[in-house]
């Protein structure tokens, strides 16, 4: 097994760079040529970069070979491509040198990050699984303005480790879950994502290795890759990370960090069982591996009669001497609040605080004051959201059963998505056809470098009911096109430019 099981060729990287290239007017070949030209201009495709063959790119983009031939001819006419017998097709040397484009080398989250940068656009995007904000945010904001603002304004405003009142509220939250915690063991971050960035900067220096679940959410994997770490995947089952494979990976690779999402895994929606948490804790202690426990979706419960009871955090099972941190956020309240935190040892938080000071000198205090006022209401917020989340999940399952027979899934224990398996089809190919039907799909291959989930996709179901109806209708139309006509799409051959 390689240190990182990454199967993606430069062709796959190119598809990620092109993103939503089918939008707008005009024939496909010209839209493809324009997308490649933009990538060159932005620095994503450097001079000398070899591009896939016509046949290979046609397969990756689910278009006809004629479309790629015509696009390459147009790019050659613009002096952006060089095509030589025996050496393939490359970006020409006339492409101007520009600074790095900001993408993670070898990363697979380009589409997800780009959607956050560009905004919703004209397509229905499945890149993000986030709920709308709850009304209690407005109530808490009003209370902060009336009661807390004078005191906040008397402070210089730089609280790198976070507002003391919020740290105390988070500490009480964990103590109530069976994980005794003091405010000194809490650091507030700008969302759970920043927490992972800070931890990767502290833990993953040099030739570090991270053991992760497969599948896993690709922006998290890109954070580790960007820190220079190797990623070794471990499969999941219905109880959480596979304990036998985990034991084998820990014994062979001796990773610096084990990264797991035990409470409502993203994207699979699995809740790690009490028994599995005990076993993972035993293995972490035996192999002396630090544990990063990401519970960003912990508040995203589903109100069902058979809903499983949520165990204590994995960190509560670990014996003393095993270093562990918990990453969590107020995602179930509103992602736009950008409130996350790290629960961990004081010495580790000190190192993270130095990195955070370098990044932003501390987060906004008004938002943290709002979060502190929301914590006493969190149980009721989670309970109310659980009912709506269950209704949307049932609607999504009903629509898929009706319009996409043959697609399969496991009803999630919690979270905001369905993890769907397509019957005998490549989700990367389907993603390209879905784009042409106005849906941005994130295929499973981006979340699992082993290839075990190439026919999967994640469908966030916390859309408005009418949007969910339209989303599934578009997916069904795209699926019908793929089944009836195959991956290629013929179009009139472009006139060769001379």
Tab-separated table of C-alpha atoms in Angstrom:
chain	number	residue	atom	x	y	z
A	1	UNK	CA	0.000	0.000	0.000
A	2	UNK	CA	1.391	3.396	-0.953
A	3	UNK	CA	1.794	6.098	1.649
A	4	UNK	CA	-1.100	7.892	-0.028
A	5	UNK	CA	-3.459	5.937	-2.245
A	6	UNK	CA	-4.195	8.653	-4.772
A	7	UNK	CA	-5.318	7.363	-8.149
A	8	UNK	CA	-5.962	10.661	-9.875
A	9	UNK	CA	-4.143	11.458	-13.081
A	10	UNK	CA	-3.473	14.867	-14.506
A	11	UNK	CA	-6.651	14.331	-16.498
A	12	UNK	CA	-8.657	14.157	-13.294
A	13	UNK	CA	-6.885	17.267	-12.017
A	14	UNK	CA	-7.806	19.092	-15.216
A	15	UNK	CA	-11.483	18.260	-14.790
A	16	UNK	CA	-11.385	19.709	-11.268
A	17	UNK	CA	-9.746	22.898	-12.579
A	18	UNK	CA	-12.356	23.333	-15.331
A	19	UNK	CA	-15.229	23.227	-12.826
A	20	UNK	CA	-18.620	24.311	-14.201
A	21	UNK	CA	-17.309	24.717	-17.714
A	22	UNK	CA	-20.586	23.912	-19.524
A	23	UNK	CA	-22.427	27.070	-18.433
A	24	UNK	CA	-23.334	29.881	-20.809
A	25	UNK	CA	-24.205	30.005	-24.489
A	26	UNK	CA	-22.458	28.528	-27.503
A	27	UNK	CA	-21.333	25.070	-28.575
A	28	UNK	CA	-19.640	22.757	-26.102
A	29	UNK	CA	-16.295	22.822	-27.890
A	30	UNK	CA	-16.022	26.588	-27.561
A	31	UNK	CA	-17.056	26.525	-23.902
A	32	UNK	CA	-14.393	23.889	-23.287
A	33	UNK	CA	-11.757	25.945	-25.097
A	34	UNK	CA	-12.727	29.054	-23.125
A	35	UNK	CA	-12.525	27.142	-19.823
A	36	UNK	CA	-9.026	25.869	-20.595
A	37	UNK	CA	-7.973	29.392	-21.636
A	38	UNK	CA	-9.266	30.798	-18.332
A	39	UNK	CA	-7.331	28.164	-16.414
A	40	UNK	CA	-4.161	29.169	-18.263
A	41	UNK	CA	-4.780	32.847	-17.586
A	42	UNK	CA	-5.343	32.170	-13.853
A	43	UNK	CA	-2.173	30.117	-13.558
A	44	UNK	CA	-3.920	26.790	-12.920
A	45	UNK	CA	-2.416	25.385	-16.132
A	46	UNK	CA	1.237	26.350	-16.550
A	47	UNK	CA	3.332	26.450	-19.707
A	48	UNK	CA	4.503	22.964	-20.623
A	49	UNK	CA	1.657	21.222	-18.789
A	50	UNK	CA	0.665	18.107	-20.696
A	51	UNK	CA	-3.055	17.696	-21.341
A	52	UNK	CA	-4.958	14.413	-21.726
A	53	UNK	CA	-5.376	12.833	-25.134
A	54	UNK	CA	-8.511	13.694	-27.073
A	55	UNK	CA	-10.046	10.321	-26.303
A	56	UNK	CA	-9.176	10.470	-22.587
A	57	UNK	CA	-10.495	14.012	-22.068
A	58	UNK	CA	-13.683	13.127	-23.953
A	59	UNK	CA	-14.188	10.230	-21.522
A	60	UNK	CA	-13.501	12.372	-18.464
A	61	UNK	CA	-15.869	15.143	-19.580
A	62	UNK	CA	-18.567	12.812	-20.991
A	63	UNK	CA	-18.506	14.477	-24.422
A	64	UNK	CA	-17.753	13.272	-27.909
A	65	UNK	CA	-14.193	13.078	-29.136
A	66	UNK	CA	-15.173	15.572	-31.842
A	67	UNK	CA	-15.904	18.147	-29.141
A	68	UNK	CA	-12.412	17.806	-27.675
A	69	UNK	CA	-10.754	17.806	-31.106
A	70	UNK	CA	-12.532	21.051	-31.995
A	71	UNK	CA	-11.629	22.634	-28.631
A	72	UNK	CA	-7.965	21.698	-28.995
A	73	UNK	CA	-7.917	23.105	-32.530
A	74	UNK	CA	-9.346	26.401	-31.300
A	75	UNK	CA	-6.823	26.586	-28.473
A	76	UNK	CA	-4.025	25.848	-30.931
A	77	UNK	CA	-5.285	28.685	-33.119
A	78	UNK	CA	-5.078	30.978	-30.093
A	79	UNK	CA	-1.438	29.895	-29.605
A	80	UNK	CA	-2.254	28.358	-26.230
A	81	UNK	CA	-1.544	24.751	-27.211
A	82	UNK	CA	1.338	22.940	-28.861
A	83	UNK	CA	0.632	19.553	-30.456
A	84	UNK	CA	3.561	17.432	-31.567
A	85	UNK	CA	3.621	13.860	-32.779
A	86	UNK	CA	4.953	11.613	-30.039
A	87	UNK	CA	4.944	14.236	-27.269
A	88	UNK	CA	1.208	14.881	-26.975
A	89	UNK	CA	-0.652	18.115	-26.334
A	90	UNK	CA	0.857	20.726	-24.017
A	91	UNK	CA	0.186	24.276	-22.888
A	92	UNK	CA	2.421	26.413	-25.081
A	93	UNK	CA	5.383	28.407	-23.851
A	94	UNK	CA	3.659	31.656	-24.783
A	95	UNK	CA	1.309	31.196	-21.824
A	96	UNK	CA	2.311	33.963	-19.459
A	97	UNK	CA	3.736	33.127	-16.065
A	98	UNK	CA	1.361	34.065	-13.243
A	99	UNK	CA	1.472	33.507	-9.457
A	100	UNK	CA	0.193	30.233	-8.019
A	101	UNK	CA	-3.580	29.985	-8.333
A	102	UNK	CA	-4.186	28.991	-4.700
A	103	UNK	CA	-5.300	25.412	-5.336
A	104	UNK	CA	-3.883	22.588	-3.236
A	105	UNK	CA	-1.464	20.453	-5.218
A	106	UNK	CA	-3.073	17.031	-5.595
A	107	UNK	CA	-6.203	18.226	-3.821
A	108	UNK	CA	-9.727	17.174	-4.719
A	109	UNK	CA	-11.802	19.956	-3.135
A	110	UNK	CA	-11.367	22.551	-5.890
A	111	UNK	CA	-15.040	22.459	-6.922
A	112	UNK	CA	-16.268	22.800	-3.345
A	113	UNK	CA	-14.006	25.738	-2.534
A	114	UNK	CA	-14.735	27.433	-5.880
A	115	UNK	CA	-18.473	27.237	-5.253
A	116	UNK	CA	-17.965	29.041	-1.926
A	117	UNK	CA	-15.924	31.694	-3.739
A	118	UNK	CA	-18.302	32.146	-6.681
A	119	UNK	CA	-21.609	31.891	-4.820
A	120	UNK	CA	-24.643	29.799	-5.795
A	121	UNK	CA	-24.665	30.647	-9.510
A	122	UNK	CA	-27.318	29.299	-11.870
A	123	UNK	CA	-26.890	25.620	-11.033
A	124	UNK	CA	-28.275	23.709	-8.069
A	125	UNK	CA	-25.044	22.911	-6.270
A	126	UNK	CA	-24.482	19.861	-4.086
A	127	UNK	CA	-21.088	21.170	-2.984
A	128	UNK	CA	-22.217	22.326	0.461
A	129	UNK	CA	-24.448	20.685	3.071
A	130	UNK	CA	-25.466	23.612	5.251
A	131	UNK	CA	-28.754	24.532	6.902
A	132	UNK	CA	-30.332	27.971	6.888
A	133	UNK	CA	-29.824	30.018	10.032
A	134	UNK	CA	-32.264	29.587	12.928
A	135	UNK	CA	-34.406	32.514	14.162
A	136	UNK	CA	-32.771	32.360	17.588
A	137	UNK	CA	-29.691	34.006	16.034
A	138	UNK	CA	-31.636	37.256	15.585
A	139	UNK	CA	-32.921	37.073	19.173
A	140	UNK	CA	-29.407	36.527	20.550
A	141	UNK	CA	-28.027	39.362	18.409
A	142	UNK	CA	-30.660	41.734	19.821
A	143	UNK	CA	-29.721	40.710	23.384
A	144	UNK	CA	-26.034	41.272	22.671
A	145	UNK	CA	-26.768	44.744	21.295
A	146	UNK	CA	-28.830	45.643	24.369
A	147	UNK	CA	-26.858	44.050	27.175
A	148	UNK	CA	-23.361	43.033	26.096
A	149	UNK	CA	-22.159	45.630	23.621
A	150	UNK	CA	-21.022	48.319	26.115
A	151	UNK	CA	-18.744	45.832	27.860
A	152	UNK	CA	-17.427	44.468	24.568
A	153	UNK	CA	-16.612	47.959	23.299
A	154	UNK	CA	-14.575	48.588	26.423
A	155	UNK	CA	-12.279	45.706	25.457
A	156	UNK	CA	-9.482	46.247	22.883
A	157	UNK	CA	-11.105	43.435	20.875
A	158	UNK	CA	-8.199	41.006	20.461
A	159	UNK	CA	-9.069	37.708	22.126
A	160	UNK	CA	-6.966	35.136	20.290
A	161	UNK	CA	-8.222	32.184	22.336
A	162	UNK	CA	-11.790	33.448	22.265
A	163	UNK	CA	-14.299	35.324	24.381
A	164	UNK	CA	-14.128	33.991	27.978
A	165	UNK	CA	-17.928	33.721	28.270
A	166	UNK	CA	-18.083	31.527	25.157
A	167	UNK	CA	-15.172	29.344	26.242
A	168	UNK	CA	-16.928	28.773	29.542
A	169	UNK	CA	-20.177	27.846	27.758
A	170	UNK	CA	-18.381	25.357	25.498
A	171	UNK	CA	-16.554	23.827	28.470
A	172	UNK	CA	-19.884	23.322	30.307
A	173	UNK	CA	-21.317	21.747	27.139
A	174	UNK	CA	-18.627	19.027	27.128
A	175	UNK	CA	-18.768	18.483	30.852
A	176	UNK	CA	-22.479	17.780	30.432
A	177	UNK	CA	-21.640	15.163	27.784
A	178	UNK	CA	-19.394	13.207	30.136
A	179	UNK	CA	-16.123	14.850	29.100
A	180	UNK	CA	-15.053	17.109	32.007
A	181	UNK	CA	-13.598	20.295	30.541
A	182	UNK	CA	-12.358	23.647	31.818
A	183	UNK	CA	-12.415	26.936	29.832
A	184	UNK	CA	-8.607	26.731	29.559
A	185	UNK	CA	-9.085	23.620	27.416
A	186	UNK	CA	-11.176	25.510	24.828
A	187	UNK	CA	-10.053	27.748	21.973
A	188	UNK	CA	-12.575	29.480	19.713
A	189	UNK	CA	-11.935	29.436	15.949
A	190	UNK	CA	-13.535	30.832	12.821
A	191	UNK	CA	-15.516	27.668	12.141
A	192	UNK	CA	-14.427	24.035	12.386
A	193	UNK	CA	-12.439	24.399	9.168
A	194	UNK	CA	-10.014	26.893	10.683
A	195	UNK	CA	-9.626	24.560	13.639
A	196	UNK	CA	-8.437	21.810	11.283
A	197	UNK	CA	-6.057	24.208	9.535
A	198	UNK	CA	-4.487	25.232	12.853
A	199	UNK	CA	-4.174	21.631	14.045
A	200	UNK	CA	-2.580	20.559	10.765
A	201	UNK	CA	-0.009	23.346	11.110
A	202	UNK	CA	0.850	22.162	14.621
A	203	UNK	CA	0.744	18.400	14.138
A	204	UNK	CA	1.763	17.780	10.530
A	205	UNK	CA	5.240	19.158	10.028
A	206	UNK	CA	7.736	17.299	7.865
A	207	UNK	CA	6.860	13.887	6.473
A	208	UNK	CA	3.825	13.291	8.682
A	209	UNK	CA	1.099	10.776	7.914
A	210	UNK	CA	-2.610	10.992	8.752
A	211	UNK	CA	-4.930	7.983	8.980
A	212	UNK	CA	-8.411	9.003	7.787
A	213	UNK	CA	-11.751	7.376	7.147
A	214	UNK	CA	-12.637	6.468	3.569
A	215	UNK	CA	-14.752	8.154	2.402
A	216	UNK	CA	-13.971	11.484	4.037
A	217	UNK	CA	-14.889	15.095	3.262
A	218	UNK	CA	-12.404	16.299	0.654
A	219	UNK	CA	-11.797	19.866	1.990
A	220	UNK	CA	-10.502	18.245	5.194
A	221	UNK	CA	-8.188	16.016	3.164
A	222	UNK	CA	-6.940	19.051	1.238
A	223	UNK	CA	-6.055	20.750	4.532
A	224	UNK	CA	-3.805	17.800	5.404
A	225	UNK	CA	-2.288	17.621	1.918
A	226	UNK	CA	-1.591	21.342	1.954
A	227	UNK	CA	0.392	20.800	5.171
A	228	UNK	CA	2.537	18.265	3.304
A	229	UNK	CA	1.094	15.190	5.025
A	230	UNK	CA	0.477	11.801	3.475
A	231	UNK	CA	-3.057	10.450	3.778
A	232	UNK	CA	-3.743	6.761	4.435
A	233	UNK	CA	-7.437	5.804	4.148
A	234	UNK	CA	-9.264	3.283	6.335
A	235	UNK	CA	-12.733	2.036	5.267
A	236	UNK	CA	-15.972	2.563	7.169
A	237	UNK	CA	-18.729	0.152	8.119
A	238	UNK	CA	-22.116	0.715	9.793
A	239	UNK	CA	-20.465	1.222	13.224
A	240	UNK	CA	-17.742	3.629	12.137
A	241	UNK	CA	-14.114	3.233	11.101
A	242	UNK	CA	-13.202	-0.422	10.428
A	243	UNK	CA	-11.311	-1.529	13.536
A	244	UNK	CA	-9.366	-4.356	11.838
A	245	UNK	CA	-8.138	-2.184	8.979
A	246	UNK	CA	-7.387	0.623	11.433
A	247	UNK	CA	-5.230	-1.709	13.515
A	248	UNK	CA	-3.326	-2.771	10.386
A	249	UNK	CA	-2.767	0.839	9.238
A	250	UNK	CA	-1.605	1.987	12.677
A	251	UNK	CA	0.813	-0.933	12.895
A	252	UNK	CA	2.257	-0.441	9.393
A	253	UNK	CA	2.370	3.331	9.009
A	254	UNK	CA	2.617	4.620	12.575
A	255	UNK	CA	0.759	7.820	11.605
A	256	UNK	CA	1.161	11.042	13.547
A	257	UNK	CA	-2.589	11.617	13.686
A	258	UNK	CA	-5.822	9.650	13.432
A	259	UNK	CA	-8.596	11.856	12.022
A	260	UNK	CA	-12.152	10.589	12.519
A	261	UNK	CA	-15.729	11.931	12.376
A	262	UNK	CA	-17.462	9.691	14.922
A	263	UNK	CA	-20.691	11.647	15.383
A	264	UNK	CA	-22.581	11.760	12.075
A	265	UNK	CA	-19.783	11.173	9.619
A	266	UNK	CA	-19.597	13.369	6.544
A	267	UNK	CA	-20.578	12.151	3.939
A	268	UNK	CA	-21.809	8.724	5.123
A	269	UNK	CA	-23.971	9.906	8.043
A	270	UNK	CA	-22.703	7.076	10.294
A	271	UNK	CA	-22.747	7.374	14.091
A	272	UNK	CA	-19.797	5.492	15.584
A	273	UNK	CA	-21.151	3.016	18.135
A	274	UNK	CA	-20.199	2.948	21.796
A	275	UNK	CA	-18.440	-0.399	21.288
A	276	UNK	CA	-16.441	0.912	18.325
A	277	UNK	CA	-15.416	4.048	20.233
A	278	UNK	CA	-13.995	1.849	22.978
A	279	UNK	CA	-12.076	-0.208	20.432
A	280	UNK	CA	-10.684	2.859	18.615
A	281	UNK	CA	-9.601	4.275	21.984
A	282	UNK	CA	-7.752	1.027	22.759
A	283	UNK	CA	-5.947	1.129	19.407
A	284	UNK	CA	-5.020	4.814	19.766
A	285	UNK	CA	-3.491	4.050	23.160
A	286	UNK	CA	-1.633	0.961	21.918
A	287	UNK	CA	-0.040	2.782	18.974
A	288	UNK	CA	0.354	6.161	20.723
A	289	UNK	CA	-1.376	8.142	17.964
A	290	UNK	CA	-2.924	11.579	18.538
A	291	UNK	CA	-6.646	11.685	17.750
A	292	UNK	CA	-8.464	14.549	16.029
A	293	UNK	CA	-12.187	14.031	16.572
A	294	UNK	CA	-14.258	16.141	14.154
A	295	UNK	CA	-17.854	16.458	15.371
A	296	UNK	CA	-18.903	19.391	13.189
A	297	UNK	CA	-22.241	17.667	12.456
A	298	UNK	CA	-22.941	16.598	16.061
A	299	UNK	CA	-25.979	18.891	16.298
A	300	UNK	CA	-27.470	17.637	13.021
A	301	UNK	CA	-29.732	14.956	14.469
A	302	UNK	CA	-32.747	13.297	12.839
A	303	UNK	CA	-36.016	13.049	14.794
A	304	UNK	CA	-36.964	9.412	14.233
A	305	UNK	CA	-38.397	6.778	16.559
A	306	UNK	CA	-35.380	4.555	15.904
A	307	UNK	CA	-32.833	7.380	16.238
A	308	UNK	CA	-29.710	6.029	17.975
A	309	UNK	CA	-28.538	7.454	21.270
A	310	UNK	CA	-25.420	9.590	20.841
A	311	UNK	CA	-22.495	8.305	22.944
A	312	UNK	CA	-20.067	10.547	24.777
A	313	UNK	CA	-17.317	12.092	22.607
A	314	UNK	CA	-14.606	9.643	21.558
A	315	UNK	CA	-12.121	11.644	23.646
A	316	UNK	CA	-14.008	10.582	26.782
A	317	UNK	CA	-13.042	6.954	26.068
A	318	UNK	CA	-9.321	7.609	25.683
A	319	UNK	CA	-7.025	6.778	28.611
A	320	UNK	CA	-4.797	9.452	30.103
A	321	UNK	CA	-1.613	9.899	28.151
A	322	UNK	CA	-3.285	9.728	24.723
A	323	UNK	CA	-3.430	13.193	23.197
A	324	UNK	CA	-6.812	13.996	21.677
A	325	UNK	CA	-8.683	17.052	20.485
A	326	UNK	CA	-12.307	17.637	19.603
A	327	UNK	CA	-13.248	19.971	16.747
A	328	UNK	CA	-16.816	21.191	16.614
A	329	UNK	CA	-18.919	24.153	15.494
A	330	UNK	CA	-22.351	25.737	15.562
A	331	UNK	CA	-23.140	24.395	12.079
A	332	UNK	CA	-26.566	23.240	13.318
A	333	UNK	CA	-27.331	26.865	14.303
A	334	UNK	CA	-25.915	28.662	11.253
A	335	UNK	CA	-22.747	28.152	9.270
A	336	UNK	CA	-22.616	31.882	8.586
A	337	UNK	CA	-21.967	32.568	12.267
A	338	UNK	CA	-18.478	31.063	11.691
A	339	UNK	CA	-18.108	29.817	15.254
A	340	UNK	CA	-16.022	26.717	15.829
A	341	UNK	CA	-13.684	25.534	18.545
A	342	UNK	CA	-10.974	23.133	19.640
A	343	UNK	CA	-11.239	21.208	22.884
A	344	UNK	CA	-7.775	19.942	23.810
A	345	UNK	CA	-4.744	20.021	26.132
A	346	UNK	CA	-3.598	23.453	27.268
A	347	UNK	CA	-0.116	23.090	25.768
A	348	UNK	CA	-1.505	22.176	22.356
A	349	UNK	CA	-3.956	25.072	22.450
A	350	UNK	CA	-1.080	27.407	23.246
A	351	UNK	CA	0.658	26.322	20.044
A	352	UNK	CA	-2.576	26.650	18.065
A	353	UNK	CA	-3.150	30.113	19.540
A	354	UNK	CA	0.229	31.261	18.206
A	355	UNK	CA	-0.770	30.070	14.720
A	356	UNK	CA	-4.143	31.775	15.004
A	357	UNK	CA	-2.542	35.026	16.117
A	358	UNK	CA	-0.392	34.879	13.003
A	359	UNK	CA	-3.460	34.272	10.827
A	360	UNK	CA	-6.007	36.776	12.145
A	361	UNK	CA	-5.140	38.079	15.666
A	362	UNK	CA	-8.405	36.559	16.928
A	363	UNK	CA	-12.003	36.153	15.784
A	364	UNK	CA	-14.847	38.729	15.859
A	365	UNK	CA	-16.141	39.203	19.424
A	366	UNK	CA	-19.724	40.216	18.616
A	367	UNK	CA	-20.349	36.894	16.858
A	368	UNK	CA	-18.796	35.081	19.824
A	369	UNK	CA	-21.060	36.974	22.217
A	370	UNK	CA	-24.049	35.904	20.103
A	371	UNK	CA	-22.826	32.302	20.273
A	372	UNK	CA	-22.463	32.490	24.069
A	373	UNK	CA	-26.076	33.607	24.357
A	374	UNK	CA	-27.193	30.783	22.027
A	375	UNK	CA	-25.602	27.950	24.024
A	376	UNK	CA	-28.344	27.741	26.717
A	377	UNK	CA	-30.883	27.391	23.865
A	378	UNK	CA	-28.853	24.809	21.958
A	379	UNK	CA	-30.815	21.718	23.123
A	380	UNK	CA	-34.097	23.225	21.922
A	381	UNK	CA	-32.529	24.468	18.667
A	382	UNK	CA	-31.187	20.979	17.946
A	383	UNK	CA	-34.542	19.383	18.809
A	384	UNK	CA	-36.487	21.698	16.489
A	385	UNK	CA	-33.977	21.308	13.666
A	386	UNK	CA	-34.053	17.539	14.094
A	387	UNK	CA	-37.728	17.426	13.122
A	388	UNK	CA	-37.228	19.487	9.964
A	389	UNK	CA	-34.084	17.534	9.052
A	390	UNK	CA	-35.958	14.232	9.317
A	391	UNK	CA	-38.771	15.570	7.108
A	392	UNK	CA	-36.334	16.713	4.403
A	393	UNK	CA	-34.473	13.397	4.574
A	394	UNK	CA	-37.724	11.478	4.111
A	395	UNK	CA	-38.692	13.726	1.184
A	396	UNK	CA	-35.336	13.127	-0.508
A	397	UNK	CA	-35.581	9.366	0.007
A	398	UNK	CA	-39.128	9.319	-1.361
A	399	UNK	CA	-38.180	11.336	-4.470
A	400	UNK	CA	-35.144	9.190	-5.233
A	401	UNK	CA	-37.151	5.989	-4.809
A	402	UNK	CA	-39.730	7.349	-7.244
A	403	UNK	CA	-37.516	8.949	-9.892
A	404	UNK	CA	-34.208	7.087	-9.618
A	405	UNK	CA	-34.998	3.408	-9.019
A	406	UNK	CA	-31.821	1.407	-8.690
A	407	UNK	CA	-29.990	4.070	-6.720
A	408	UNK	CA	-29.257	2.793	-3.220
A	409	UNK	CA	-28.288	4.289	0.129
A	410	UNK	CA	-28.229	3.719	3.855
A	411	UNK	CA	-30.571	6.019	5.767
A	412	UNK	CA	-28.149	8.197	7.747
A	413	UNK	CA	-27.991	8.173	11.535
A	414	UNK	CA	-27.661	11.946	11.362
A	415	UNK	CA	-26.143	14.749	9.321
A	416	UNK	CA	-27.586	16.597	6.343
A	417	UNK	CA	-26.853	14.334	3.354
A	418	UNK	CA	-27.588	11.041	1.663
A	419	UNK	CA	-24.598	8.986	0.490
A	420	UNK	CA	-25.940	7.537	-2.763
A	421	UNK	CA	-24.638	4.600	-4.791
A	422	UNK	CA	-25.250	4.696	-8.556
A	423	UNK	CA	-25.837	1.299	-10.183
A	424	UNK	CA	-22.880	0.284	-12.356
A	425	UNK	CA	-22.004	3.846	-13.391
A	426	UNK	CA	-19.046	6.150	-12.827
A	427	UNK	CA	-20.136	9.156	-10.757
A	428	UNK	CA	-17.390	11.311	-12.355
A	429	UNK	CA	-18.997	10.765	-15.756
A	430	UNK	CA	-22.476	11.340	-14.360
A	431	UNK	CA	-21.279	14.587	-12.732
A	432	UNK	CA	-20.408	16.000	-16.147
A	433	UNK	CA	-23.827	15.140	-17.577
A	434	UNK	CA	-25.573	16.482	-14.459
A	435	UNK	CA	-23.784	19.808	-14.989
A	436	UNK	CA	-25.437	20.078	-18.385
A	437	UNK	CA	-28.779	19.607	-16.623
A	438	UNK	CA	-28.050	22.354	-14.097
A	439	UNK	CA	-26.819	20.335	-11.102
A	440	UNK	CA	-23.313	20.472	-9.656
A	441	UNK	CA	-22.529	17.005	-8.294
A	442	UNK	CA	-19.524	16.168	-6.106
A	443	UNK	CA	-18.598	12.582	-7.040
A	444	UNK	CA	-17.434	10.034	-4.507
A	445	UNK	CA	-14.028	9.669	-6.141
A	446	UNK	CA	-13.019	13.032	-4.654
A	447	UNK	CA	-13.754	11.702	-1.150
A	448	UNK	CA	-12.073	8.308	-1.373
A	449	UNK	CA	-8.717	7.888	-3.155
A	450	UNK	CA	-8.998	4.071	-2.982
A	451	UNK	CA	-11.613	3.850	-5.748
A	452	UNK	CA	-14.133	2.055	-3.536
A	453	UNK	CA	-16.694	4.869	-3.911
A	454	UNK	CA	-16.279	5.904	-7.544
A	455	UNK	CA	-19.998	5.232	-8.116
A	456	UNK	CA	-21.168	7.334	-5.143
A	457	UNK	CA	-22.266	10.930	-4.740
A	458	UNK	CA	-23.314	13.058	-1.772
A	459	UNK	CA	-26.780	14.644	-1.894
A	460	UNK	CA	-27.393	17.344	0.742
A	461	UNK	CA	-31.130	17.258	1.506
A	462	UNK	CA	-31.565	20.455	3.557
A	463	UNK	CA	-32.853	22.318	0.508
A	464	UNK	CA	-36.220	24.029	0.369
A	465	UNK	CA	-38.859	21.393	-0.545
A	466	UNK	CA	-39.474	22.838	-4.010
A	467	UNK	CA	-35.724	22.998	-4.694
A	468	UNK	CA	-35.362	19.377	-3.609
A	469	UNK	CA	-38.157	18.400	-6.031
A	470	UNK	CA	-36.451	20.236	-8.897
A	471	UNK	CA	-33.034	18.871	-7.945
A	472	UNK	CA	-34.147	15.245	-8.121
A	473	UNK	CA	-36.044	15.898	-11.365
A	474	UNK	CA	-32.872	17.275	-12.976
A	475	UNK	CA	-30.819	14.352	-11.680
A	476	UNK	CA	-33.381	11.945	-13.095
A	477	UNK	CA	-33.240	13.672	-16.503
A	478	UNK	CA	-29.433	13.508	-16.463
A	479	UNK	CA	-29.511	9.853	-15.436
A	480	UNK	CA	-31.946	9.092	-18.245
A	481	UNK	CA	-29.581	10.705	-20.752
A	482	UNK	CA	-26.641	8.677	-19.463
A	483	UNK	CA	-28.540	5.389	-19.541
A	484	UNK	CA	-30.067	5.990	-22.980
A	485	UNK	CA	-27.189	7.622	-24.811
A	486	UNK	CA	-24.021	6.790	-22.876
A	487	UNK	CA	-21.423	9.315	-21.711
A	488	UNK	CA	-20.641	10.972	-25.053
A	489	UNK	CA	-22.598	13.933	-26.419
A	490	UNK	CA	-22.339	14.525	-30.116
A	491	UNK	CA	-22.472	18.010	-31.527
A	492	UNK	CA	-21.803	19.446	-35.001
A	493	UNK	CA	-18.094	19.464	-35.761
A	494	UNK	CA	-16.636	22.932	-35.455
A	495	UNK	CA	-15.208	24.677	-38.472
A	496	UNK	CA	-11.430	24.392	-38.340
A	497	UNK	CA	-9.864	27.788	-37.764
A	498	UNK	CA	-7.023	28.643	-40.112
